[in-house]
Structures are given as C-alpha cells and as structure tokens.
XYZ file of C-alpha atoms in Angstrom:
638
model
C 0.000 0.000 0.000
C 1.204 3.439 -0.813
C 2.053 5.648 1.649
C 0.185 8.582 1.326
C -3.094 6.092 1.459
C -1.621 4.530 4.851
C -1.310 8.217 5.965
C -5.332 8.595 4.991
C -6.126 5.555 6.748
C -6.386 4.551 10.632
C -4.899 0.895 9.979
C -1.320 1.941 9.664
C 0.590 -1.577 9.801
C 0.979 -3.818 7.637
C -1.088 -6.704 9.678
C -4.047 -4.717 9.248
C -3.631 -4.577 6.032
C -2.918 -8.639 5.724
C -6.370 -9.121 7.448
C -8.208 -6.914 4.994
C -6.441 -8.551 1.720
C -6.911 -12.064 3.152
C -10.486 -11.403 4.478
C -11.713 -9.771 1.004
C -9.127 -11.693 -1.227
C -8.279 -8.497 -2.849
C -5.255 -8.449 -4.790
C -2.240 -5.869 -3.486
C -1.739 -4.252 -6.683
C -1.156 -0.284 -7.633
C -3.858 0.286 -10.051
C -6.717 -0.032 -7.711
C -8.089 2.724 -7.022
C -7.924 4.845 -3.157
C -11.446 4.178 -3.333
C -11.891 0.629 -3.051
C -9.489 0.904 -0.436
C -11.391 3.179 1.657
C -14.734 0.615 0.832
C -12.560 -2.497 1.973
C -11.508 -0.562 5.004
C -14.630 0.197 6.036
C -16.190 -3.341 5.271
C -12.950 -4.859 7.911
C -13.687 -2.319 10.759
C -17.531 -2.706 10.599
C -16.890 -7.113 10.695
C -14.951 -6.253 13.588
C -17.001 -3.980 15.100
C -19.774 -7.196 15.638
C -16.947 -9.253 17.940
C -17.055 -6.512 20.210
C -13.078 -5.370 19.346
C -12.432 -1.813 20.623
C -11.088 1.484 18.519
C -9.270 4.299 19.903
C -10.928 7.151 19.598
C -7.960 9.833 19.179
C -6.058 7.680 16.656
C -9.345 6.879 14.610
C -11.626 9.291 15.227
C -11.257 10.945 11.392
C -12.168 7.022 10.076
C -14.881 6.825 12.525
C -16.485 9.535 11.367
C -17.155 8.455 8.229
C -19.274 5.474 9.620
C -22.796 5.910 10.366
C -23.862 5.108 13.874
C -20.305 3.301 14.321
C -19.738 3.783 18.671
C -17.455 1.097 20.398
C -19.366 -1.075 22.902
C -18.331 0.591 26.953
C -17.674 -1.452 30.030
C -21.190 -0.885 31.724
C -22.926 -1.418 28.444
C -21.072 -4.710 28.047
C -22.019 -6.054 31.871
C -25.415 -5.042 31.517
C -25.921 -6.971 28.175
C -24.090 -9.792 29.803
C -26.055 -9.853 32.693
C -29.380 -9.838 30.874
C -28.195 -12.386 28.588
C -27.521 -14.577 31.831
C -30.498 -13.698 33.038
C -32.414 -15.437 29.704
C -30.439 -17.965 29.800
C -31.172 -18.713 33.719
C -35.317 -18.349 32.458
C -34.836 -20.585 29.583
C -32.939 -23.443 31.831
C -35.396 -23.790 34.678
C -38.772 -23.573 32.263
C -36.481 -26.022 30.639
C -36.558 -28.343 33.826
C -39.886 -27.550 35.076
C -41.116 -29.094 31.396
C -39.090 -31.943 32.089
C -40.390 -32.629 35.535
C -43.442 -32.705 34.394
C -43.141 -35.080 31.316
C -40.268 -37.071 33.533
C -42.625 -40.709 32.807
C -43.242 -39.930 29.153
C -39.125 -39.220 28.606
C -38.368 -42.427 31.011
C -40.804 -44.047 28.510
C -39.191 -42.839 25.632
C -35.663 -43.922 27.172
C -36.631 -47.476 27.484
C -38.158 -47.740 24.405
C -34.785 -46.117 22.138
C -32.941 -49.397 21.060
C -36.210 -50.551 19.846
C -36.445 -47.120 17.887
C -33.197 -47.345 16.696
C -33.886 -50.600 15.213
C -36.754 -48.948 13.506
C -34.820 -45.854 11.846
C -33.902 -47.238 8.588
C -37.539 -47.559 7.880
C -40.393 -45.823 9.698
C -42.777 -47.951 11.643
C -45.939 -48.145 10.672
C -48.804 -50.268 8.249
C -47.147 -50.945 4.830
C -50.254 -48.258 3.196
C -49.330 -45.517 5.774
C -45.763 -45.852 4.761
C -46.813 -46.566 1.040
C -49.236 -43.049 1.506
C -46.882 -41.258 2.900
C -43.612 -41.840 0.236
C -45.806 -40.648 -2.286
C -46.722 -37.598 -0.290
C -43.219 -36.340 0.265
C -42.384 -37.553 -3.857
C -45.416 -34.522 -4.300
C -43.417 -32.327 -2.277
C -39.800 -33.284 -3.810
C -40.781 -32.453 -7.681
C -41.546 -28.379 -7.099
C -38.996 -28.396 -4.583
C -36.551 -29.857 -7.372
C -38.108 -27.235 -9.465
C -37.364 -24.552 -7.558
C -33.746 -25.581 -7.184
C -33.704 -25.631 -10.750
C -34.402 -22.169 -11.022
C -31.949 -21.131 -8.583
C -29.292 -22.776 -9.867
C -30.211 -21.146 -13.298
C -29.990 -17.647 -11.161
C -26.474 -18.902 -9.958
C -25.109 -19.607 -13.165
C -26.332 -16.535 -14.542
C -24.264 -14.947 -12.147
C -21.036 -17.060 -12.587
C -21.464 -15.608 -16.334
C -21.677 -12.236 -15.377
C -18.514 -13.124 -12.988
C -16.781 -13.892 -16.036
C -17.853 -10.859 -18.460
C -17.136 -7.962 -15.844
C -15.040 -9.791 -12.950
C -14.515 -8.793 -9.189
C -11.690 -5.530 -10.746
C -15.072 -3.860 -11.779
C -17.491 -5.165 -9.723
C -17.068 -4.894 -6.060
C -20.415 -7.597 -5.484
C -19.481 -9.568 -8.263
C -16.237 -10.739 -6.705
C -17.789 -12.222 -3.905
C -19.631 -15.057 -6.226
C -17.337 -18.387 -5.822
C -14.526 -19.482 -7.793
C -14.820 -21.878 -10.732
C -15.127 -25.178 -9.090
C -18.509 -23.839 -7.514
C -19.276 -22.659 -10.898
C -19.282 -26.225 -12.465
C -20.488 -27.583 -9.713
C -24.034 -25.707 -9.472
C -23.626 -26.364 -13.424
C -23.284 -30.338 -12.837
C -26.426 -29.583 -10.500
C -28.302 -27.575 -12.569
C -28.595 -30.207 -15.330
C -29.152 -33.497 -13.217
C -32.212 -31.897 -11.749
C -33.239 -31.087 -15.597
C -32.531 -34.594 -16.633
C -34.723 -35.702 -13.402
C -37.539 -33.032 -14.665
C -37.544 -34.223 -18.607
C -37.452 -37.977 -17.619
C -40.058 -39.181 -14.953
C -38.624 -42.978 -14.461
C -35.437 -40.308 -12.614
C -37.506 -38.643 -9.922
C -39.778 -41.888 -8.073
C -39.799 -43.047 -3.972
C -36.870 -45.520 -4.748
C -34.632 -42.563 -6.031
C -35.273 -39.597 -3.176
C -32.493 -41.274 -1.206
C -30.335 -40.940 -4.344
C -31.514 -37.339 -4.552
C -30.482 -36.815 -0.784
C -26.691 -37.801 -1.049
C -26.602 -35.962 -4.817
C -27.744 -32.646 -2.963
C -25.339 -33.570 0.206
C -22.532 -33.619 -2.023
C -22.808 -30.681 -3.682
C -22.688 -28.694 -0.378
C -19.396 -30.559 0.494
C -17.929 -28.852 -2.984
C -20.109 -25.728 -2.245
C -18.134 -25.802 1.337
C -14.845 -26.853 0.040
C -11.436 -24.642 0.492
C -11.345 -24.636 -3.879
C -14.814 -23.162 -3.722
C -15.675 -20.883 -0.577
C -13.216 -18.686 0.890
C -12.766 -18.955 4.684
C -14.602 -15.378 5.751
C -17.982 -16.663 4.048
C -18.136 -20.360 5.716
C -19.604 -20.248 8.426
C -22.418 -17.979 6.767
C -22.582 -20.607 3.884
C -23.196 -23.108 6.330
C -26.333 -21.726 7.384
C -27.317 -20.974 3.884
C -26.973 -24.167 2.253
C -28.340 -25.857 5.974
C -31.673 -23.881 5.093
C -32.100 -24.049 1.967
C -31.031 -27.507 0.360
C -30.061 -30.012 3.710
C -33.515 -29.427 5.519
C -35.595 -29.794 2.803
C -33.920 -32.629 1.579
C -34.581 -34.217 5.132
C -37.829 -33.739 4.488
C -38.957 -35.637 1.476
C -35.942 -39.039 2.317
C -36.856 -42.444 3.237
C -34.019 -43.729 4.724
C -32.944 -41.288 7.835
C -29.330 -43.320 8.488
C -28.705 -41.270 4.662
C -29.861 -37.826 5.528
C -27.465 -38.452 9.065
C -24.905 -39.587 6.838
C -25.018 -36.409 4.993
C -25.517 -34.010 8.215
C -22.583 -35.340 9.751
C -20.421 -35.125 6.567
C -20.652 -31.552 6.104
C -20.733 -30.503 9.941
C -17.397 -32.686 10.284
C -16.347 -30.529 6.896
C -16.831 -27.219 8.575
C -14.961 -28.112 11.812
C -12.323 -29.488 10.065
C -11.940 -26.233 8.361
C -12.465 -24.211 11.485
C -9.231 -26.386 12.802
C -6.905 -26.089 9.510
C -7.546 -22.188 8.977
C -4.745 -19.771 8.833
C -5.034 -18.316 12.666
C -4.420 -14.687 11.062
C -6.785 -14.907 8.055
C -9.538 -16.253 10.580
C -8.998 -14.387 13.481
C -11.487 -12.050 12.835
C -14.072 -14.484 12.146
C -16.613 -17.314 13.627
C -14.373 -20.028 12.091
C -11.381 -18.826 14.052
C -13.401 -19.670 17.042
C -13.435 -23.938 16.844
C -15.440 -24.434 20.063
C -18.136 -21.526 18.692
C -18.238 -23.724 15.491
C -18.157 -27.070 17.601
C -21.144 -25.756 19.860
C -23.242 -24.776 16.705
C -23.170 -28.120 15.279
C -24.054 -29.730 18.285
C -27.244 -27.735 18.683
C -28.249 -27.222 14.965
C -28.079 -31.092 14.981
C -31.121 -32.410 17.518
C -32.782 -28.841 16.144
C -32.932 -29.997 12.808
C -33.949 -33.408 13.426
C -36.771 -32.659 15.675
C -38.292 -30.324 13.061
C -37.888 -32.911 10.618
C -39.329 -35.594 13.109
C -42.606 -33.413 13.699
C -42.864 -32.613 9.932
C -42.693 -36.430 9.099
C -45.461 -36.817 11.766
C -47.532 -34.367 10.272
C -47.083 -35.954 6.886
C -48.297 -39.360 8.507
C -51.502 -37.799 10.296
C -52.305 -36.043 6.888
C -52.347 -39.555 5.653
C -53.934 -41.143 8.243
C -56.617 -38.215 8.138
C -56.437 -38.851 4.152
C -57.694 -42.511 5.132
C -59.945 -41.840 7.141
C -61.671 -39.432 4.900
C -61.884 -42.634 2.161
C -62.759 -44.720 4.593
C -65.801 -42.799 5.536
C -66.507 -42.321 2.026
C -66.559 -45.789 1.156
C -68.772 -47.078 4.049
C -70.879 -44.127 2.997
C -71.242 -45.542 -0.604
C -71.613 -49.193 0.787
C -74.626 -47.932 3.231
C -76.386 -46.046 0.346
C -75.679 -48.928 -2.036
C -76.886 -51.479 0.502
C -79.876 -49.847 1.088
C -80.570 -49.060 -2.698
C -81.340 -52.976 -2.580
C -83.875 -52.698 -0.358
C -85.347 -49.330 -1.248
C -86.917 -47.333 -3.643
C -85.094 -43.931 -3.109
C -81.655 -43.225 -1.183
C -81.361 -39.533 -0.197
C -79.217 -37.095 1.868
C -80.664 -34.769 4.088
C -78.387 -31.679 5.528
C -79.193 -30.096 9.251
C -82.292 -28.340 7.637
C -83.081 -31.903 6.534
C -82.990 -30.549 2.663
C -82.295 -33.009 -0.021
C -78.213 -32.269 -0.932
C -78.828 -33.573 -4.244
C -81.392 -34.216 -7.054
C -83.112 -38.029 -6.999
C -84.530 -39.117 -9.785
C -85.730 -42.735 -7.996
C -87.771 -40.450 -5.898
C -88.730 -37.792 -8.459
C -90.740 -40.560 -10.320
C -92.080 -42.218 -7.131
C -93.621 -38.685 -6.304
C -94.103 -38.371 -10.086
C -92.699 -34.638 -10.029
C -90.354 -33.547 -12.655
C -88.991 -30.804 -11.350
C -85.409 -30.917 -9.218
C -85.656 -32.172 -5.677
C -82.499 -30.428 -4.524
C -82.973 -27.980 -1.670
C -86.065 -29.092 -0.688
C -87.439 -30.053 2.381
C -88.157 -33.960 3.065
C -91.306 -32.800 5.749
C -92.613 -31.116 2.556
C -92.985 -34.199 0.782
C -95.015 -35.651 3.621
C -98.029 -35.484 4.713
C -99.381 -32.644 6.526
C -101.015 -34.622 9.515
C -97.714 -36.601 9.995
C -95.229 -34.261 8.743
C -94.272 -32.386 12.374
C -94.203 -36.038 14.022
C -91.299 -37.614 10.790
C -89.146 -34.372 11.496
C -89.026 -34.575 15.362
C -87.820 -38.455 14.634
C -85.466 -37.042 12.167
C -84.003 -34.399 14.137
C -84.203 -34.828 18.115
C -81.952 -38.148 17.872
C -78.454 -37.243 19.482
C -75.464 -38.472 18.291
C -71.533 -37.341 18.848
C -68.910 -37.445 16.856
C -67.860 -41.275 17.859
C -71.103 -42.780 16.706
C -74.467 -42.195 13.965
C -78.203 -42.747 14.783
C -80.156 -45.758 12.714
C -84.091 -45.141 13.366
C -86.635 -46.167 10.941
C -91.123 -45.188 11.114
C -93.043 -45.194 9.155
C -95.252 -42.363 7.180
C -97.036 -41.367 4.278
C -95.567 -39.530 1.331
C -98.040 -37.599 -1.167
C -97.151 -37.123 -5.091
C -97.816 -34.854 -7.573
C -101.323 -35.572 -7.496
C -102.142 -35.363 -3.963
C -102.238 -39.362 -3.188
C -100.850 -41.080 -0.396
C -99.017 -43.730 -0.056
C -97.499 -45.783 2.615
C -93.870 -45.371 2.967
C -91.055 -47.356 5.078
C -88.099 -44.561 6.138
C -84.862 -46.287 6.950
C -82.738 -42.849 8.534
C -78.740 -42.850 9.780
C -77.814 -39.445 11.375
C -74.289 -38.864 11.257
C -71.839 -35.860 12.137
C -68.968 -34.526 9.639
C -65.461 -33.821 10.613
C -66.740 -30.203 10.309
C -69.501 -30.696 12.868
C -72.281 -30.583 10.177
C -75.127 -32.800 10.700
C -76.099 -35.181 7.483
C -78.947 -37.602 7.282
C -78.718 -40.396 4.962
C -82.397 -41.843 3.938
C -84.115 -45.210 2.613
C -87.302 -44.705 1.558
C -89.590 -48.013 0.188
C -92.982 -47.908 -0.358
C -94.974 -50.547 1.070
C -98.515 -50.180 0.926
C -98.834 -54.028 -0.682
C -95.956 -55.481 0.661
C -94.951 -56.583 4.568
C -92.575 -53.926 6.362
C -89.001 -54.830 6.754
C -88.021 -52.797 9.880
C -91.190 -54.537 11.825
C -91.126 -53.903 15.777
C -88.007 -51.980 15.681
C -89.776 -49.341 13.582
C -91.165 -46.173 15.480
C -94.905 -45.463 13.831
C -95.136 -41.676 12.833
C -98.707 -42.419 12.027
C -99.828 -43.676 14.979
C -100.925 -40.421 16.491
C -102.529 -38.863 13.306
C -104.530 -42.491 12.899
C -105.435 -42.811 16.689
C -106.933 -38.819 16.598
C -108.864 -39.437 13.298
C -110.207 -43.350 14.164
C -110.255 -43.383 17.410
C -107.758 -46.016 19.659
C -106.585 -49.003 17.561
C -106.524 -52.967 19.188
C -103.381 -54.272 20.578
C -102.721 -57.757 20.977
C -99.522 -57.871 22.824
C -98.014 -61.417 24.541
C -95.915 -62.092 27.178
C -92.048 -61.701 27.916
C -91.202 -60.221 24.671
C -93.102 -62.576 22.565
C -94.362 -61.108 19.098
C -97.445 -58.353 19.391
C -99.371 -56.745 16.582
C -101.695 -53.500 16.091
C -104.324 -53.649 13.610
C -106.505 -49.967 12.728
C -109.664 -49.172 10.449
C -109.420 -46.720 8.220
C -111.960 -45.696 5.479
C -111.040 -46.074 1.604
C -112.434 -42.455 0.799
C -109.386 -41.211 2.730
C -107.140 -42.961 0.265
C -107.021 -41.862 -3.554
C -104.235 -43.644 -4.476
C -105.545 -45.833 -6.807
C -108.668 -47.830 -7.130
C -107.571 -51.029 -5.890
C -106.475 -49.196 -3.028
C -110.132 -47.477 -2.048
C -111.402 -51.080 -1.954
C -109.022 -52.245 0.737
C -107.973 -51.161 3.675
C -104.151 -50.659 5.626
C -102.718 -52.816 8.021
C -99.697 -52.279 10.001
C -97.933 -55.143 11.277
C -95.028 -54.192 14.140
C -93.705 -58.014 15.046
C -91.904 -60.937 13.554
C -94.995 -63.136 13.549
C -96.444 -64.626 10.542
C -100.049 -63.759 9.791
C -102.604 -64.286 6.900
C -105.832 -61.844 5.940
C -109.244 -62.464 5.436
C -110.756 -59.452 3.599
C -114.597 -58.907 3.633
C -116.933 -57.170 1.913
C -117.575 -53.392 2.563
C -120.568 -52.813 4.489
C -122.522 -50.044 4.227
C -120.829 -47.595 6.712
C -117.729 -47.660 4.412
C -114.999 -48.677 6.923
C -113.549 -51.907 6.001
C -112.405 -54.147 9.023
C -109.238 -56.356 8.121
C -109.171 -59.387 10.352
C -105.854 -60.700 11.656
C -104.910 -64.408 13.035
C -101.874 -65.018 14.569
C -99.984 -68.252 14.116
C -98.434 -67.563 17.534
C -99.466 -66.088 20.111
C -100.702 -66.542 23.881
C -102.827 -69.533 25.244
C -104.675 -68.623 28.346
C -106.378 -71.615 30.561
C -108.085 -70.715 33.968
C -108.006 -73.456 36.128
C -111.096 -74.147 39.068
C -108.587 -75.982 41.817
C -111.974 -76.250 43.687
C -114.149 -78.456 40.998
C -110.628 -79.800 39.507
C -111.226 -78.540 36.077
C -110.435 -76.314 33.357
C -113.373 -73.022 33.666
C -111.742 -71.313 30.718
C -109.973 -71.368 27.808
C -109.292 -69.302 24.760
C -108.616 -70.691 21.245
C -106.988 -72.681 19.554
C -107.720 -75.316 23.097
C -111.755 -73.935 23.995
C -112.470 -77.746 23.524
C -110.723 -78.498 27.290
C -113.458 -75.986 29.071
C -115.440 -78.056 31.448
C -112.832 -80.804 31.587
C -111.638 -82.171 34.616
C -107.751 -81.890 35.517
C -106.832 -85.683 35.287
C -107.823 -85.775 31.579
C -106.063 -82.090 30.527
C -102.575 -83.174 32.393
C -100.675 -86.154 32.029
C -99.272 -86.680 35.276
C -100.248 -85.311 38.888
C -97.333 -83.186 39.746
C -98.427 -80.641 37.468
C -101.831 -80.674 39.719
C -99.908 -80.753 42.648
C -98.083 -77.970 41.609
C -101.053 -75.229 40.926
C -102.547 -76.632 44.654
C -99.325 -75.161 45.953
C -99.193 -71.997 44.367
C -102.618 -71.536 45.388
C -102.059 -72.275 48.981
C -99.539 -70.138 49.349
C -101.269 -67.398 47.954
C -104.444 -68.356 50.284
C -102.141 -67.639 53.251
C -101.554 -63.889 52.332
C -103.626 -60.921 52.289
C -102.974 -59.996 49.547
C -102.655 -61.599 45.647
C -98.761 -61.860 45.741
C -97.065 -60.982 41.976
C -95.280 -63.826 41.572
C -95.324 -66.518 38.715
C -94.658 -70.004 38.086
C -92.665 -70.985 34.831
C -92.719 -73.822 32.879
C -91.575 -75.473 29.727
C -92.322 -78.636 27.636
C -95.088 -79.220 29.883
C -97.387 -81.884 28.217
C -101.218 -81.366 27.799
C -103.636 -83.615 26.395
C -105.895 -81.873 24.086
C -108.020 -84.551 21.655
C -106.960 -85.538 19.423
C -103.335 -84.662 19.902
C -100.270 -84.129 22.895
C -99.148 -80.879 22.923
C -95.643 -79.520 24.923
C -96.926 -76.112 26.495
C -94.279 -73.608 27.663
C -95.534 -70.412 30.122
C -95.893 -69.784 33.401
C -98.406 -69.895 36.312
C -100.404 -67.239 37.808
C -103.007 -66.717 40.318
C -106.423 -64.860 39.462
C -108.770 -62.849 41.859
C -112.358 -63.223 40.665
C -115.012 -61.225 41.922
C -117.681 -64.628 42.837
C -115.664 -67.666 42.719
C -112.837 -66.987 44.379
C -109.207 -67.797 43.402
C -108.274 -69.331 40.227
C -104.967 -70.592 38.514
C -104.336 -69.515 34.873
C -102.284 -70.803 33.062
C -100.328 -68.504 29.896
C -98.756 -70.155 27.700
C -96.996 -68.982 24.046
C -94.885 -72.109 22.595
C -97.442 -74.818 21.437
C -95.292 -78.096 19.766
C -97.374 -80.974 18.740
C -96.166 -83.995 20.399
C -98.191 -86.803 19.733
C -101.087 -87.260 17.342
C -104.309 -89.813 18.354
C-alpha cells in the first residue's frame, strides 16, 4: 500500500492490512483505485465492530467519522448486556426443567423404548399403506422443490457468467460469487435436476435417497477450500443448511442417509475451522473452533426434531387422508346397501334438505322438477309431517357414533295421493360438525314392512286422533305383538284397488294371513288378523278340579276335569301349591310359576306347552290358577 493512502487511513501496519487482503481476497496491486481501499476498510472495521473489538478514539476518530452510527461497545454497556443475557439464559434453563419434571414418565418411557427405535430408523414404523401413503406424499413435495432448485441454480449460473464478463476488478459484489469449481459444480447440478424433470422414471420413492446424497454432495464442494473462501463459511453453512439439507430431510426415506449427509458436512466445517490460517480467521466465527463445535451440536437435535414433527404431520395427513376414504366408502356401501332394499336413497343436511337431485324419488312422487334444496317434511303429509321431522331431528349423536331409526309415514305425489312409505334414517356428524342424514325410503302399501317392531310409527298419532284407539294384541315376555286400525277407503285416492281395501300395520316378527270382507254399508272396512303364535290362556277351578276357561286354539278343554287335561299329577300338585300359598296372604302376591315342555292332552293330539303360572282374583268364585302359555309343539297325534 502506498504511503500517502496509509497516511489517509487509521490501519497503519501492515497486519491490518494482511487481514483486509486475506479477508476480502483483494489483490495488493497499484492500479486499484484509493477508493476501493477506503470501501474495503470500512467493510474490515464494521466485521470487527460485531466481535465486540475496541477502537481508539484519538487515533481513529477521522475514520470513525465516516461510519454511520459506528460507537465502540463501553464497560457498563457490556455487563449489563451480559447480565441480561444470563439472566435469559437462567429463564430458559429452569422452564427447561420444570417441562421436564413434568413429562419425567413420558421421557423415562421414551428412554426405554430407544434401542427398539433405533432398530426402527432405517424404515419408519408403521402399516405398509401408511408408509406406502406417505412416500408418495413427500415424492409430491420433492418435484416443485426440485423445481425450484432448478431455477436457482439457473440464477447462480447466470451470475457465474456475469462473474466472467465484468469480474470482481469492476465489480465490487461480483467478486464475492465463488470461484470456478462452484461454478461447475451448481452447473453439474443444474442439469441433473433437468434430466430428473424431462425424464419421470429419474424422480420416483426408490430414487429420493439418491436425490439426498446428490444434494449432500454438492454442499461438500459448495463448502470446500477450492470453492468458498474462509470469511464466508460459516455464513454458507447456514445458507446451504436452510435451503437444500432441511428440505432434503424432508422428502428421504431412509434417515441413516440424511445423518450420513448431516454429519459429513458438519465434520467438513470443523475441520476447516481447525486447519484455517489463525491470522486470516482471526477475525471471524471459524477462528473460534469451540463456537463452530457448539453450533453443530445444537443445529443437529434442532434440525432433526423439526424434521421428526414434519414427518409426523405428513403421517396424520395420511392417516386423516384414510380416514376421509374410509368414511366415504362405508358411505357408498350404506347407500348402495340400502338401494337394494329401497326405492329412493337420499341425503338430508341439518335443515333436513335433499343435498342432491333423486330421480328414484322424483318418479315415485311423479314430479319432474329438481328435488335439490327441498325439504323432506314437505314431501309428507301434513297430519304426519311435524311427528317424521321430530324423529329425524331430536336423535343425538356425537362425533364417535351415527343414529339408525326407521317409522313409518305417508308420502303424497304430484297428485295429492298417499301412499305408505317405510323410512330407513342414519344421522351422522362430519369432521366439520355438520349434521347429514342419509335416507331409505320403500314404499310398502302391498308389501310386509321390513323394519317390523323396531320401527317407530309416525302415524300412529294422526290415525289414533282421526279413528279413534286401535286394538293391541300384545303377549308375554317379549313374545311377538301386533296393532291392527280401520281406516276408510275415501281417505285414500291412491288408486282404485287401493279405495277397496284397507291398511294394516304389522309391528312383530310373527307370521299372519288376511281375510278381507266385503264393505258394508258404513264404508270402513275391518281387516281381520290371526296369529300363528301367540298366547294360550287356561283358567283353572282348583276347587271343581277342572279347566273353567280357555281361549282358542284349546276352547275344547273348558269343562274338563284336571286328570284328563294333564298327564301326570305333579303338574296338579303344583297349581294346589301356588294356590295355597297365595291363600295364606292378604294380599294376591305378583309372583309366577314358569314352565316349559309341559305336556297337555288336548283330543286328538299331545301338545308340549311352555308359560308360566299365575293366580287370578275373581269377583264370585274366588281364586283361580291360569295358566299362559306362548310355545305350542305338537307332540303326539291320536
């Protein structure tokens, strides 16, 4: 350096001067210009200024003035920022223990359980789909990540040109771009990542390992002594950490690779903090090894952990991804199982409005208009229609399970007739807390109702209020029952077959057979109903010793006496103590006597009887023993 510029300058030896050429690489040569020596100057005292290093005042108060906001760091001012800086670290260590306190079982748990995870890193745990799911997931994210790479390293060569046209002697930020070695290699880069763009068959699950270590090795040349310069390591480091080794992490399969790479180019940057020139690095991070040492260490469970939770948020966006088909497909399988069975499958939202048009049910109800967006009470009947949409909508549910109900009701068409319909309803709730309703409907006015006692009648009230209370034949301990109504065929203009005959609703499992009659002259037809099974009553005169009642199918054992009904006396025996017993109370106790495969002799056959035994209050004769009885099996036949 000349002499009059050393005069000029604050940095009058010539180790200043060593430092600035070897931090900024700038050739000592006598056509540069007093002005790029003032600009590298400047750049060397304002590095130094961040480490904290002290100026004096006198001797370079002229240079400091021509820095903006340039003031040396005093003794308070350095104690106080050390002590707060002790003080946040002090905060940070015992939040840090109070969290592990409190999650001291889960990390004891996690302790125990770390050979068997470590067994388990070259390939993720989990079902062979999940995995399967989630590869291709992180393949979606690798191919625009590979294409934004692509562009960047388009930017970079660009710039490695424009090195080479103008060069650092002209350019002061243009000599800071790399030196040829870094050039080729983001070329070499550059044009893998187009031959993985052009050809598809480069770029699949079973290569994004591949694509790891490729990516890994071009930061060890990016990091190289041939390719960065000492000063800009450290800060390169970070860069290439950021930008290509976490994303990279990301999208591998095999973790031992990505640690592979990690520990590669951490264990290059140490080794470079340990071989650099002490005077060239003095003034920077990478003349501090332990600084550089401490880094790695925490960068390295920093970057894993985000990695770990963004591989676990991949695998719950599968697992949510699955869930969502899952639900889809048992939807489909509901609404195509019930399609079998049913005329018309519908969905009903909260409002209980049809989501979408059906055309099954447009030409049930004979309307050719869309259905979509209306209401399903409008396509009922008025006298029922308040009655279907509390059983549609006061059912609770929670997330964890749906409603099944099914009723039945009447739906009108087009032309204002009625017709008996069969609802089959599931309520469920959406992930987004919306309520849905999926809907069967099958018309059975001349058929027998599938969903028999489990059905809830919506027309029971509207029937009872217009025709009065219906009969109800129900038998004992759960055996079948049935309700039969009357209802006049002018109510009914569905079609004429349908005004001559009346409705019958059947609620139980039992088999029955009609006998229709003629209409008499008040118009009401009256459908009679016999039941293949139901209960046998016998009263029972312990007094006389024979049977004083009976209904049918065994009226032909009234009047006879107990020998002849029973085959054996213990059964006799039996109803004498069960009226004794009773005798000695004051009052009728409500107890009962079972039985089963008890024989009884009713001419011309045996039959096996099984019931139980009760004891009646009459109002002249006293006590009686009835017997109830629901399973008749012919035994013998005379």
């Amino acid at each position: 350096m000349e002499a009059s510029a050393l005069a000029r300058h604050p940095f009058q030896d010539e180790s200043s001067l060593a430092i600035a050429n070897a931090r900024y690489q700038w050739p000592s040569s006598p056509e540069h210009s007093e002005k790029l020596r003032d600009l590298t100057l400047w750049l060397l005292a304002r590095d130094l200024s961040m480490f904290g290093f002290r100026f004096d005042r006198t001797r370079h108060g002229p240079w400091l003035a021509m820095t903006p906001g340039f003031t040396p760091m005093e003794m308070p001012e350095r104690a106080a920022s050390l002590l707060c800086s002790l003080l946040v670290l002090v905060l940070c260590l015992l939040k840090g223990l109070h969290k592990l306190w409190q999650h001291r079982q889960q990390i004891a748990a996690a302790l125990r359980k770390l050979p068997q995870n470590c067994s388990r890193l070259k390939r993720r745990c989990g079902p062979e789909m999940l995995r399967s799911e989630v590869s291709k997931l992180q393949l979606d994210f690798a191919r625009p990540y590979l294409g934004i790479m692509a562009a960047f390293m388009c930017i970079s060569v660009l710039s490695a040109q424009a090195r080479m046209r103008w060069g650092p002697e002209q350019n002061l930020q243009l000599r800071f771009v790399a030196s040829n070695v870094s050039i080729w290699n983001r070329i070499v880069l550059a044009l893998l990542i187009a031959v993985a763009l052009w050809v598809p068959c480069a770029l699949t699950v079973r290569t994004l390992d591949l694509w790891n270590f490729i990516f890994n090795l071009h930061v060890l040349v990016f990091l190289s002594p041939s390719s960065m310069p000492i000063f800009a390591v450290f800060e390169a480091r970070l860069f290439s950490l950021l930008i290509i080794q976490l994303p990279c992490m990301i999208y591998v399969q095999n973790m031992l690779v990505a640690l592979f790479g990690y520990l590669c180019v951490a264990l290059c940057v140490i080794l470079r903090s340990l071989t650099a020139d002490p005077e060239t690095s003095a003034n920077t991070l990478l003349g501090h090894t332990h600084a550089v040492v401490a880094a790695e260490v925490v960068l390295f469970p920093a970057i894993f952990a985000l990695v770990s939770v963004v591989h676990k948020m991949f695998q719950k966006k599968v697992e949510a991804r699955i869930r969502e088909s899952d639900a889809t497909s048992q939807l489909d399988a509901a609404s195509a199982l019930l399609r079998l069975t049913c005329d018309a499958v519908i969905e009903l939202d909260s409002e209980l409005r049809l989501m979408d048009h059906c055309p099954r049910l447009a030409g049930l109800l004979l309307r050719g208009a869309s259905l979509q967006g209306v209401r399903f009470t409008d396509l009922i009947s008025r006298a029922e229609a308040a009655r279907a949409e509390d059983l549609l909508g006061n059912a609770h549910i929670d997330s964890t399970c749906s409603f099944a109900n099914a009723f039945h009701t009447h739906l009108v068409d087009s032309c204002a007739s009625k017709f008996r319909t069969e609802v089959f309803q599931v309520k469920y709730q959406m992930s987004n807390n919306e309520v849905r309703h999926l809907i069967g409907l099958r018309d059975f006015t001349d058929v027998k109702s599938l969903s028999g006692c489990k059905a809830t009648d919506s027309m029971s009230d509207a029937v009872q209020d217009k025709f009065g209370p219906y009969t109800e034949f129900d038998t004992q301990n759960g055996g079948p029952s049935s309700i039969a109504y009357l209802e006049s065929p002018r109510d009914s203009s569905r079609s004429s077959h349908q005004s001559q005959s009346s409705y019958a609703m059947i609620e139980s499992e039992a088999e029955w057979t009609a006998d229709k009659r003629d209409i008499p002259e008040h118009g009401v037809v009256e459908q009679v109903i016999e039941l293949k099974r139901k209960n046998i009553i016998l009263e029972l005169d312990m007094r006389a010793m024979l049977v004083s009642a009976a209904c049918a199918p065994v009226t032909a054992l009234v009047g006879r006496p107990l020998q002849d009904v029973f085959m054996n006396d213990y059964t006799v025996d039996l109803c004498h103590r069960l009226l004794a017993h009773a005798r000695q109370l004051p009052f009728i106790p409500d107890t009962a006597v079972s039985f089963e495969h008890m024989p009884i002799f009713c001419a011309p056959r045996v039959i096996e009887a099984t019931g139980t035994m009760h004891v009646l209050q009459t109002g002249s004769a006293g006590l009686r023993v009835i017997l109830i009885f629901w399973s008749v099996v012919d035994r013998i036949r005379l």
